[in-house]
Coordinates of C-alpha atoms and ligand atoms in Angstrom, one line a residue:
M1 CA 136.3 84.6 132.2
S2 CA 133.6 83.1 132.3
R3 CA 129.4 84.6 132.0
Q4 CA 128.1 83.4 135.7
L5 CA 124.7 83.8 137.8
F6 CA 126.0 84.9 140.9
A7 CA 123.1 85.4 143.6
G8 CA 124.3 85.5 148.2
W9 CA 123.3 83.4 150.5
G10 CA 119.9 84.4 150.8
R11 CA 119.2 83.1 147.2
A12 CA 117.2 86.3 146.5
A13 CA 117.9 88.8 142.9
P14 CA 120.6 86.7 140.8
S15 CA 122.4 89.0 138.1
A16 CA 125.1 87.8 135.6
A17 CA 128.1 89.0 135.2
S18 CA 131.3 88.0 133.3
L19 CA 133.3 85.3 136.7
H20 CA 137.3 85.7 136.8
R21 CA 139.1 83.8 139.3
I22 CA 142.0 85.4 140.3
A23 CA 145.5 83.6 141.3
G24 CA 148.1 86.4 143.0
R25 CA 148.3 89.9 143.2
D26 CA 150.2 90.8 139.6
H27 CA 146.8 88.5 138.3
A28 CA 144.8 90.6 140.2
E29 CA 146.8 94.1 138.8
R30 CA 146.7 93.3 135.2
V31 CA 142.5 92.3 135.1
V32 CA 141.4 95.5 137.4
A33 CA 144.1 97.6 135.1
D34 CA 142.7 96.2 132.2
L35 CA 138.5 96.4 133.2
A36 CA 139.3 100.0 134.6
A37 CA 140.3 100.8 130.7
S38 CA 137.8 99.1 128.7
G39 CA 135.1 100.9 131.2
G40 CA 134.1 97.5 133.0
H41 CA 132.5 97.4 136.6
V42 CA 134.4 94.3 138.7
I43 CA 133.9 93.1 141.9
A44 CA 135.2 91.0 144.2
R45 CA 133.9 88.0 146.0
G46 CA 134.7 85.5 148.4
L47 CA 132.8 82.6 149.5
G48 CA 129.3 83.9 148.7
R49 CA 127.8 84.1 152.3
S50 CA 126.8 88.0 152.3
Y51 CA 123.0 87.3 152.6
G52 CA 122.2 89.8 149.7
D53 CA 123.5 91.2 146.7
A54 CA 126.7 92.9 147.5
A55 CA 128.8 89.8 145.3
Q56 CA 127.5 90.8 143.1
C57 CA 127.5 93.2 139.7
S58 CA 125.2 92.8 137.1
G59 CA 126.8 93.0 133.8
G60 CA 130.2 94.2 135.1
N61 CA 132.6 91.5 136.1
V62 CA 133.1 89.5 139.4
L63 CA 136.7 88.9 141.0
D64 CA 137.1 85.2 142.6
C65 CA 139.7 85.7 145.6
T66 CA 139.2 81.9 146.8
S67 CA 141.9 80.8 144.6
L68 CA 144.3 83.0 147.1
D69 CA 145.0 80.6 150.0
S70 CA 148.2 80.9 150.9
V71 CA 148.9 81.0 154.8
D72 CA 152.4 82.2 156.7
L73 CA 151.9 82.2 160.0
D74 CA 154.5 83.2 162.6
P75 CA 153.9 80.2 166.0
A76 CA 156.4 82.3 167.9
S77 CA 154.3 85.9 167.4
G78 CA 150.2 84.4 166.2
I79 CA 150.7 87.0 163.6
A80 CA 149.3 85.2 160.3
R81 CA 150.3 86.9 156.6
V82 CA 147.0 85.2 154.5
G83 CA 145.1 85.1 151.0
A84 CA 141.8 87.1 151.2
G85 CA 140.6 83.6 149.9
V86 CA 141.5 81.6 152.7
S87 CA 138.4 80.9 155.0
I88 CA 138.0 81.6 158.4
A89 CA 137.3 77.6 158.3
H90 CA 141.1 76.5 157.0
L91 CA 142.6 79.1 159.0
L92 CA 141.3 77.4 162.1
S93 CA 142.6 74.5 161.0
R94 CA 146.0 75.9 160.2
C95 CA 146.2 77.9 163.2
L96 CA 145.4 76.0 166.0
P97 CA 147.7 73.3 166.0
F98 CA 149.9 76.1 166.9
G99 CA 147.1 77.1 170.1
W100 CA 146.4 80.2 167.6
C101 CA 143.2 81.1 167.3
V102 CA 141.3 83.7 164.9
D103 CA 139.9 86.1 167.6
V104 CA 136.6 87.4 166.0
M105 CA 134.8 85.0 164.1
P106 CA 131.3 85.0 162.3
G107 CA 128.6 82.5 162.8
T108 CA 130.1 80.6 159.4
A109 CA 133.5 79.6 158.8
Q110 CA 132.6 79.7 155.6
V111 CA 133.5 82.6 154.8
T112 CA 137.4 84.5 153.1
V113 CA 139.3 86.9 155.3
G114 CA 138.4 89.1 152.1
G115 CA 135.2 88.4 153.0
A116 CA 135.0 89.8 157.1
V117 CA 137.8 92.9 156.2
A118 CA 134.8 94.2 154.0
A119 CA 132.2 93.6 155.2
D120 CA 134.4 93.9 159.4
V121 CA 133.0 91.3 160.8
H122 CA 131.8 90.4 164.6
G123 CA 131.4 87.6 166.5
K124 CA 130.1 86.3 169.6
N125 CA 132.4 89.0 171.6
H126 CA 132.4 92.3 170.2
H127 CA 131.3 93.7 173.8
A128 CA 134.4 92.5 174.9
D129 CA 137.0 92.1 171.2
G130 CA 135.5 94.7 169.0
A131 CA 135.5 93.9 165.0
F132 CA 137.3 91.8 162.7
S133 CA 139.2 95.3 162.1
R134 CA 140.4 95.1 165.9
S135 CA 143.3 92.6 165.1
L136 CA 144.6 93.5 161.7
R137 CA 148.1 95.2 161.7
S138 CA 147.3 95.6 157.3
I139 CA 145.4 94.9 154.3
E140 CA 147.4 94.7 149.9
L141 CA 144.2 96.2 148.3
V142 CA 144.6 96.6 144.4
G143 CA 142.2 98.9 143.6
T144 CA 142.5 101.7 139.9
G145 CA 145.9 103.1 141.4
G146 CA 147.8 99.9 141.7
V147 CA 148.8 98.0 145.0
R148 CA 148.8 99.2 147.8
R149 CA 149.2 98.2 151.3
V150 CA 147.7 100.4 154.1
G151 CA 146.9 99.2 158.1
P152 CA 145.5 101.0 161.3
G153 CA 149.1 102.6 162.1
E154 CA 150.3 103.6 158.4
S155 CA 150.8 107.4 158.2
E156 CA 150.0 107.4 154.3
S157 CA 146.2 107.1 153.3
P158 CA 144.6 106.1 156.7
E159 CA 142.0 106.8 154.7
L160 CA 141.6 104.6 152.4
Y161 CA 142.1 101.9 154.8
W162 CA 139.2 103.1 157.2
A163 CA 137.3 103.3 153.9
T164 CA 138.4 99.6 153.6
I165 CA 137.3 98.5 156.1
G166 CA 133.3 97.4 155.9
G167 CA 133.9 98.7 152.9
M168 CA 132.5 96.4 151.1
G169 CA 134.2 95.1 148.2
L170 CA 133.6 99.6 147.0
T171 CA 137.7 100.7 147.0
G172 CA 139.7 98.0 145.9
V173 CA 140.4 93.9 146.0
V174 CA 142.3 93.0 148.7
T175 CA 144.7 89.8 148.3
E176 CA 146.2 90.2 151.3
V177 CA 145.7 90.4 155.0
T178 CA 147.9 90.4 158.5
L179 CA 146.1 89.9 161.3
Q180 CA 146.9 89.1 165.0
L181 CA 145.8 85.7 166.2
R182 CA 144.8 84.9 169.9
R183 CA 146.5 82.3 171.9
V184 CA 144.3 79.5 173.6
E185 CA 145.4 76.8 175.2
T186 CA 142.9 73.9 173.5
S187 CA 140.3 74.1 170.7
F188 CA 137.3 73.4 173.3
V189 CA 134.9 76.1 175.2
E190 CA 133.5 76.6 177.7
V191 CA 129.9 77.2 178.3
E192 CA 126.9 78.5 180.6
T193 CA 123.4 78.2 179.2
A194 CA 120.4 79.9 180.6
R195 CA 116.9 79.7 179.5
T196 CA 115.3 82.6 180.0
P197 CA 111.0 83.3 180.4
D198 CA 110.6 86.9 178.3
L199 CA 112.6 89.6 175.9
D200 CA 113.7 91.5 179.5
G201 CA 115.3 88.1 181.0
C202 CA 117.8 87.1 177.9
M203 CA 118.0 91.0 177.2
A204 CA 119.6 90.9 181.6
L205 CA 120.8 87.9 180.8
L206 CA 122.6 88.4 178.5
L207 CA 124.0 92.2 180.0
E208 CA 125.2 90.0 182.8
H209 CA 126.8 87.3 181.2
A210 CA 129.1 90.4 179.6
T211 CA 130.4 91.0 182.1
R212 CA 131.8 87.2 183.2
H213 CA 131.8 85.5 179.4
R214 CA 133.9 86.8 176.0
H215 CA 131.8 85.6 174.1
S216 CA 127.9 85.3 174.7
V217 CA 124.9 85.3 172.3
A218 CA 120.7 84.7 173.0
W219 CA 118.0 82.1 170.8
V220 CA 114.9 84.1 170.2
D221 CA 112.0 82.7 169.4
G222 CA 110.3 84.6 167.7
L223 CA 106.7 83.4 167.5
A224 CA 106.0 83.3 171.0
S225 CA 103.8 85.4 172.7
G226 CA 101.9 87.1 175.8
R227 CA 103.5 86.2 178.3
S228 CA 106.8 83.6 176.8
F229 CA 106.9 86.7 174.8
G230 CA 111.1 86.7 173.4
R231 CA 111.5 84.2 175.7
S232 CA 115.0 82.3 175.3
V233 CA 117.8 80.5 175.4
V234 CA 121.4 82.2 176.5
T235 CA 124.4 80.8 175.8
S236 CA 127.6 82.3 176.6
G237 CA 131.2 80.8 176.3
D238 CA 135.3 81.0 176.8
H239 CA 138.5 79.1 175.3
A240 CA 138.8 76.8 178.0
R241 CA 141.3 76.3 179.9
P242 CA 143.3 72.0 179.3
D243 CA 142.3 71.2 182.7
A244 CA 138.5 71.6 182.3
L245 CA 138.5 68.9 179.2
P246 CA 137.9 65.8 180.1
P247 CA 140.4 62.7 179.6
R248 CA 139.8 62.0 176.7
A249 CA 139.2 66.0 175.1
R250 CA 142.7 66.5 177.0
R251 CA 145.1 63.9 174.6
H252 CA 143.9 66.0 171.6
P253 CA 143.9 69.5 173.2
L254 CA 144.4 71.8 170.3
A255 CA 142.2 69.3 167.7
Y256 CA 140.1 70.8 164.8
A257 CA 137.7 68.1 162.6
P258 CA 134.1 69.9 162.3
A259 CA 132.3 68.0 162.3
S260 CA 131.4 66.3 158.5
R261 CA 129.2 68.4 156.7
L262 CA 125.8 66.8 155.2
A263 CA 124.2 68.8 153.0
V264 CA 120.7 69.5 151.7
P265 CA 121.2 68.0 148.4
L266 CA 118.7 70.2 146.7
T267 CA 116.1 72.9 147.1
P268 CA 112.2 72.1 146.9
P269 CA 109.6 73.2 144.8
F270 CA 108.6 75.6 147.9
G271 CA 110.2 76.8 150.9
V272 CA 109.7 74.3 154.9
V273 CA 110.9 76.7 156.3
R274 CA 106.8 77.7 157.4
R275 CA 105.6 78.3 160.7
E276 CA 103.6 74.7 161.0
V277 CA 107.3 74.1 160.8
V278 CA 109.0 76.5 162.6
R279 CA 106.9 76.7 166.0
P280 CA 106.9 72.7 166.8
F281 CA 111.0 73.7 166.4
N282 CA 111.1 77.1 168.8
D283 CA 109.4 75.1 171.3
L284 CA 111.2 71.6 171.3
W285 CA 114.5 74.7 171.5
Y286 CA 113.3 76.1 173.6
A287 CA 112.2 72.6 176.4
K288 CA 114.6 71.3 175.5
A289 CA 117.5 74.0 177.3
P290 CA 118.6 73.7 180.8
R291 CA 117.7 75.8 182.8
H292 CA 120.9 76.7 184.3
R293 CA 123.9 74.4 183.1
A294 CA 127.4 76.0 183.8
G295 CA 130.8 73.9 182.0
E296 CA 129.6 72.3 179.3
I297 CA 133.1 71.3 177.0
Q298 CA 132.2 72.5 173.4
T299 CA 134.1 71.7 170.5
L300 CA 135.1 75.3 168.6
A301 CA 132.9 74.5 165.5
T302 CA 129.7 73.0 167.4
F303 CA 130.2 76.6 170.1
F304 CA 130.5 78.9 167.1
H305 CA 129.9 77.5 163.7
P306 CA 126.5 75.3 164.1
L307 CA 124.4 76.0 161.0
D308 CA 127.9 74.3 159.2
A309 CA 127.4 71.2 160.0
L310 CA 124.6 71.3 157.7
G311 CA 125.5 72.4 154.1
S312 CA 123.6 74.4 151.5
W313 CA 120.7 74.6 154.3
N314 CA 119.9 78.0 152.4
R315 CA 117.3 75.8 150.4
L316 CA 115.3 75.0 152.5
Y317 CA 113.8 78.4 151.8
G318 CA 112.8 77.2 148.7
P319 CA 112.8 79.3 145.4
S320 CA 112.2 81.8 146.4
G321 CA 114.9 81.8 148.9
F322 CA 115.3 84.6 152.1
T323 CA 117.0 88.1 153.9
Q324 CA 118.1 88.8 157.0
Y325 CA 117.2 91.6 158.7
Q326 CA 120.1 92.9 161.3
L327 CA 119.6 95.9 162.7
V328 CA 121.8 97.4 165.1
T329 CA 119.9 99.6 168.1
P330 CA 121.4 101.7 170.9
F331 CA 121.2 100.8 174.7
S332 CA 119.1 103.1 175.3
R333 CA 116.4 101.3 173.0
P334 CA 116.1 98.8 174.4
D335 CA 112.8 99.4 172.7
V336 CA 113.0 98.5 169.1
V337 CA 113.8 94.9 169.2
A338 CA 110.1 93.8 171.0
R339 CA 109.3 96.5 168.1
V340 CA 110.8 94.3 165.5
I341 CA 109.6 91.1 166.4
E342 CA 106.3 92.2 167.3
T343 CA 105.6 93.5 164.1
L344 CA 106.8 91.1 162.1
A345 CA 104.4 88.4 164.2
R346 CA 101.8 91.5 163.6
A347 CA 102.1 90.5 159.6
R348 CA 102.1 87.1 160.9
L349 CA 105.8 86.9 158.9
V350 CA 107.9 84.4 159.9
P351 CA 110.7 85.0 161.3
S352 CA 113.0 82.0 161.9
L353 CA 116.9 81.7 163.5
V354 CA 116.5 84.9 165.7
V355 CA 119.5 85.7 167.2
L356 CA 120.3 89.3 169.8
K357 CA 123.7 89.4 170.8
T358 CA 125.1 92.9 172.4
F359 CA 128.1 95.2 170.5
G360 CA 130.6 97.2 172.2
D361 CA 131.9 100.6 170.7
G362 CA 132.6 100.5 166.9
D363 CA 136.2 101.1 165.8
G364 CA 136.4 104.2 163.7
A365 CA 135.5 103.0 160.0
P366 CA 132.5 104.7 158.5
L367 CA 130.3 102.5 156.8
S368 CA 131.2 99.7 159.5
F369 CA 128.2 98.8 160.5
P370 CA 128.6 97.5 164.8
T371 CA 127.9 100.6 167.1
A372 CA 127.3 100.2 170.5
G373 CA 124.1 98.6 171.3
W374 CA 121.1 95.9 170.6
T375 CA 121.8 93.8 167.6
L376 CA 119.1 91.5 166.0
A377 CA 119.3 89.5 163.5
L378 CA 116.1 87.4 161.8
D379 CA 116.0 85.5 158.9
L380 CA 112.8 85.5 156.8
P381 CA 110.9 83.4 154.3
L382 CA 110.9 85.7 150.5
G383 CA 107.5 85.7 149.1
A384 CA 104.6 87.1 152.1
P385 CA 103.3 89.9 150.6
D386 CA 104.2 91.9 153.3
L387 CA 107.6 91.6 154.0
A388 CA 108.9 93.9 151.6
P389 CA 106.4 97.3 153.6
T390 CA 106.9 95.6 156.7
L391 CA 111.1 95.8 156.6
D392 CA 110.5 99.1 155.3
G393 CA 108.0 100.5 158.5
L394 CA 110.9 98.1 160.4
D395 CA 113.5 100.6 158.6
G396 CA 113.0 103.6 159.5
L397 CA 111.7 102.9 163.2
V398 CA 115.5 100.9 162.9
A399 CA 116.5 104.8 161.8
A400 CA 115.1 107.1 164.1
A401 CA 116.0 105.2 167.2
G402 CA 119.5 105.8 165.7
G403 CA 120.0 102.5 164.4
R404 CA 121.2 100.9 161.2
V405 CA 120.8 97.7 159.3
Y406 CA 123.4 95.2 157.8
L407 CA 124.6 95.4 154.7
A408 CA 126.4 92.7 154.5
K409 CA 123.5 91.0 155.0
D410 CA 120.7 93.6 152.8
G411 CA 118.9 92.9 149.9
R412 CA 115.3 96.1 149.9
L413 CA 117.2 99.2 152.2
R414 CA 115.6 101.7 150.7
P415 CA 118.3 104.5 149.6
E416 CA 117.3 107.3 151.1
L417 CA 118.4 105.6 154.4
V418 CA 121.6 104.8 154.3
A419 CA 123.3 108.5 154.9
T420 CA 121.2 108.8 158.1
M421 CA 122.0 104.8 159.0
Y422 CA 125.4 105.6 158.2
P423 CA 125.6 109.4 159.4
R424 CA 129.9 109.1 158.0
L425 CA 128.9 108.2 154.6
A426 CA 130.0 111.1 152.5
E427 CA 133.5 110.9 154.8
W428 CA 133.8 107.4 153.3
E429 CA 132.6 109.1 150.2
A430 CA 135.4 110.9 149.4
A431 CA 137.1 108.3 149.9
R432 CA 135.9 106.5 148.4
D433 CA 136.6 108.5 145.5
E434 CA 139.9 109.6 145.5
A435 CA 140.9 106.1 145.6
D436 CA 138.8 105.1 142.0
P437 CA 137.4 108.4 141.2
G438 CA 135.9 106.6 138.5
H439 CA 134.2 104.8 139.5
V440 CA 135.6 101.2 139.0
F441 CA 134.6 99.0 141.8
S442 CA 130.7 98.7 142.2
S443 CA 127.8 96.5 142.3
D444 CA 124.5 95.3 142.6
L445 CA 123.8 96.6 146.5
W446 CA 125.8 99.8 145.6
R447 CA 123.1 100.1 143.1
R448 CA 120.4 100.1 144.5
L449 CA 122.2 101.8 147.9
A450 CA 123.3 105.0 145.4
P451 CA 120.8 107.3 144.0
P452 CA 122.2 107.0 140.0
S453 CA 124.6 110.6 141.1
R454 CA 126.8 108.4 143.4
G455 CA 127.0 104.7 142.4
Ligands
LIG501 C1 125.5 81.1 158.3 C2 125.7 82.4 158.5 C3 126.3 83.7 159.7 C4 127.0 84.5 159.7 N1 126.9 85.0 160.7 C5 127.6 86.2 161.1 C6 128.3 86.9 162.1 O1 128.6 86.7 163.3 N2 128.5 88.3 161.6 C7 129.3 89.0 160.6 O2 129.5 90.0 161.0 N3 128.8 88.8 159.4 C8 127.8 87.1 159.4 N4 127.3 86.4 158.0 C9 127.7 87.9 157.1 C10 129.2 87.0 157.0 O3 130.0 87.0 157.3 C11 129.6 88.0 155.5 O4 129.0 88.3 155.0 C12 130.6 88.0 155.0 O5 131.6 89.3 154.4 C13 131.3 87.0 154.0 O6 132.6 86.8 153.5 P1 132.2 85.9 152.0 O7 134.1 85.2 151.7 O8 131.4 84.7 152.0 O9 132.2 87.6 150.8 P2 131.3 87.1 150.7 O10 129.7 87.3 150.2 O11 131.3 86.7 148.3 O12 132.0 89.0 149.6 C14 131.1 90.5 150.4 C15 131.5 91.4 150.6 O13 133.2 91.1 150.8 C16 133.2 91.8 149.3 N5 134.3 90.6 149.3 C17 134.9 89.6 149.1 N6 136.4 88.8 149.4 C18 136.8 90.2 148.5 C19 137.9 90.6 148.8 N7 139.0 90.2 149.1 N8 138.1 92.2 148.7 C20 137.8 93.1 148.3 N9 136.6 92.8 148.8 C21 135.6 91.5 149.1 C22 133.0 91.7 148.2 O14 133.2 92.7 147.7 C23 131.2 91.6 149.2 O15 131.1 93.3 149.3 C24 127.3 85.0 158.7 C25 126.4 84.7 157.2 C26 126.1 83.4 157.4 C27 125.5 82.5 155.9

């Protein structure tokens, strides 16, 4: 055990806690029982890719789960039983050679399976396949009451299972996950790309692509104004069939070798993600995108995880760090998307990496983020004085529209809005109270969002 500073991917608001490296289920059970007996607070941590303070526990204990790295795949059925510390990248390297792929993948493969359960992560295919939880068969959970195996089909403790999906680690430590993988014939993606001159065009095209493609996403120019407001590049894809591959790729149709990673070696003294850089980057990105191109073959890593090609890119935001604002607004309120981009522009804030996708219906976990609608995500450097009041105002707009912000990206939401954005919060709290009456599992995120009586 050692004392360390922990931060999220946005590198803001680090806090100190005691680090415990979890070696296995029995070890997790012992550590949780000992810490609970001594009155300590605990939170599990994966690869620290949540943007805010979800995997931090100031003054308490952080359980590093990344050594839970077993992978047991049944190549006939595609059912994998994996340690919760296994990263999506590692799981892909083990299952793709047998023609199985992780069905729901976030925008980085550097997240653990435990972190994917705790945030109920989504990919570019939510409209077709739902969130990560849809492929789960069962999870093993170490809580203050011992070890439980829970799942969607289990008659015992369904509330605990659903409270753990998207429950941000607050119901216990996930130590093992059993999930169904998707059968694929190749590890390549057949991609259709088109650029659109404005936001209306972007939304129309995303909806149309969602009817034809399993995976769809739009990159939006968050700084374009006037007639170009919301111009975008929509990219959609499907797992490629072998006969679509070029001859060289056909020799190794299931290869998975993400490009060896260059990394930003250190944090510059000031953030380099500023208007003078983002504007020309956006102009170039839009100009170089094809007006329309279909049938392009990309590797799985290029299509799903392009940002992983540059390690530690979060350092580019400098010592102040950054936040990601991700919201979902119902399909009946597309105006919220435009209002958010406009409001940030009026406040002279500089959103980078602006991404728009569609979600299908949610799957029943009270704290899971995805619900049917538009989801917009924007990275924003911290430090600008207008940032906090502007985002507070946008929270009000999102909540009033029946939308919500994503807790896995959050580092700043006000507690009074949580129950409005997540109307089944009380149901989730009841399940958590039953599993962990003393609230041994706690995090900086939860202390910030819950009034003291609920912490
Ligand atoms: C570049 C980038 C792109 C991203 N794109 C997407 C995206 O497209 N879709 C999406 O949904 N998310 C996305 N994310 C967010 C990311 O998928 C989630 O935050 C995910 O939870 C991170 O997993 P992690 O292993 O890093 O967990 P951490 O960040 O370490 O922890 C996140 C939460 O999971 C809990 N947790 C971790 N391990 C366990 C465990 N074993 N048991 C119980 N709880 C646990 C922690 O307590 C914490 O609450 C992205 C993040 C980055 C940096």
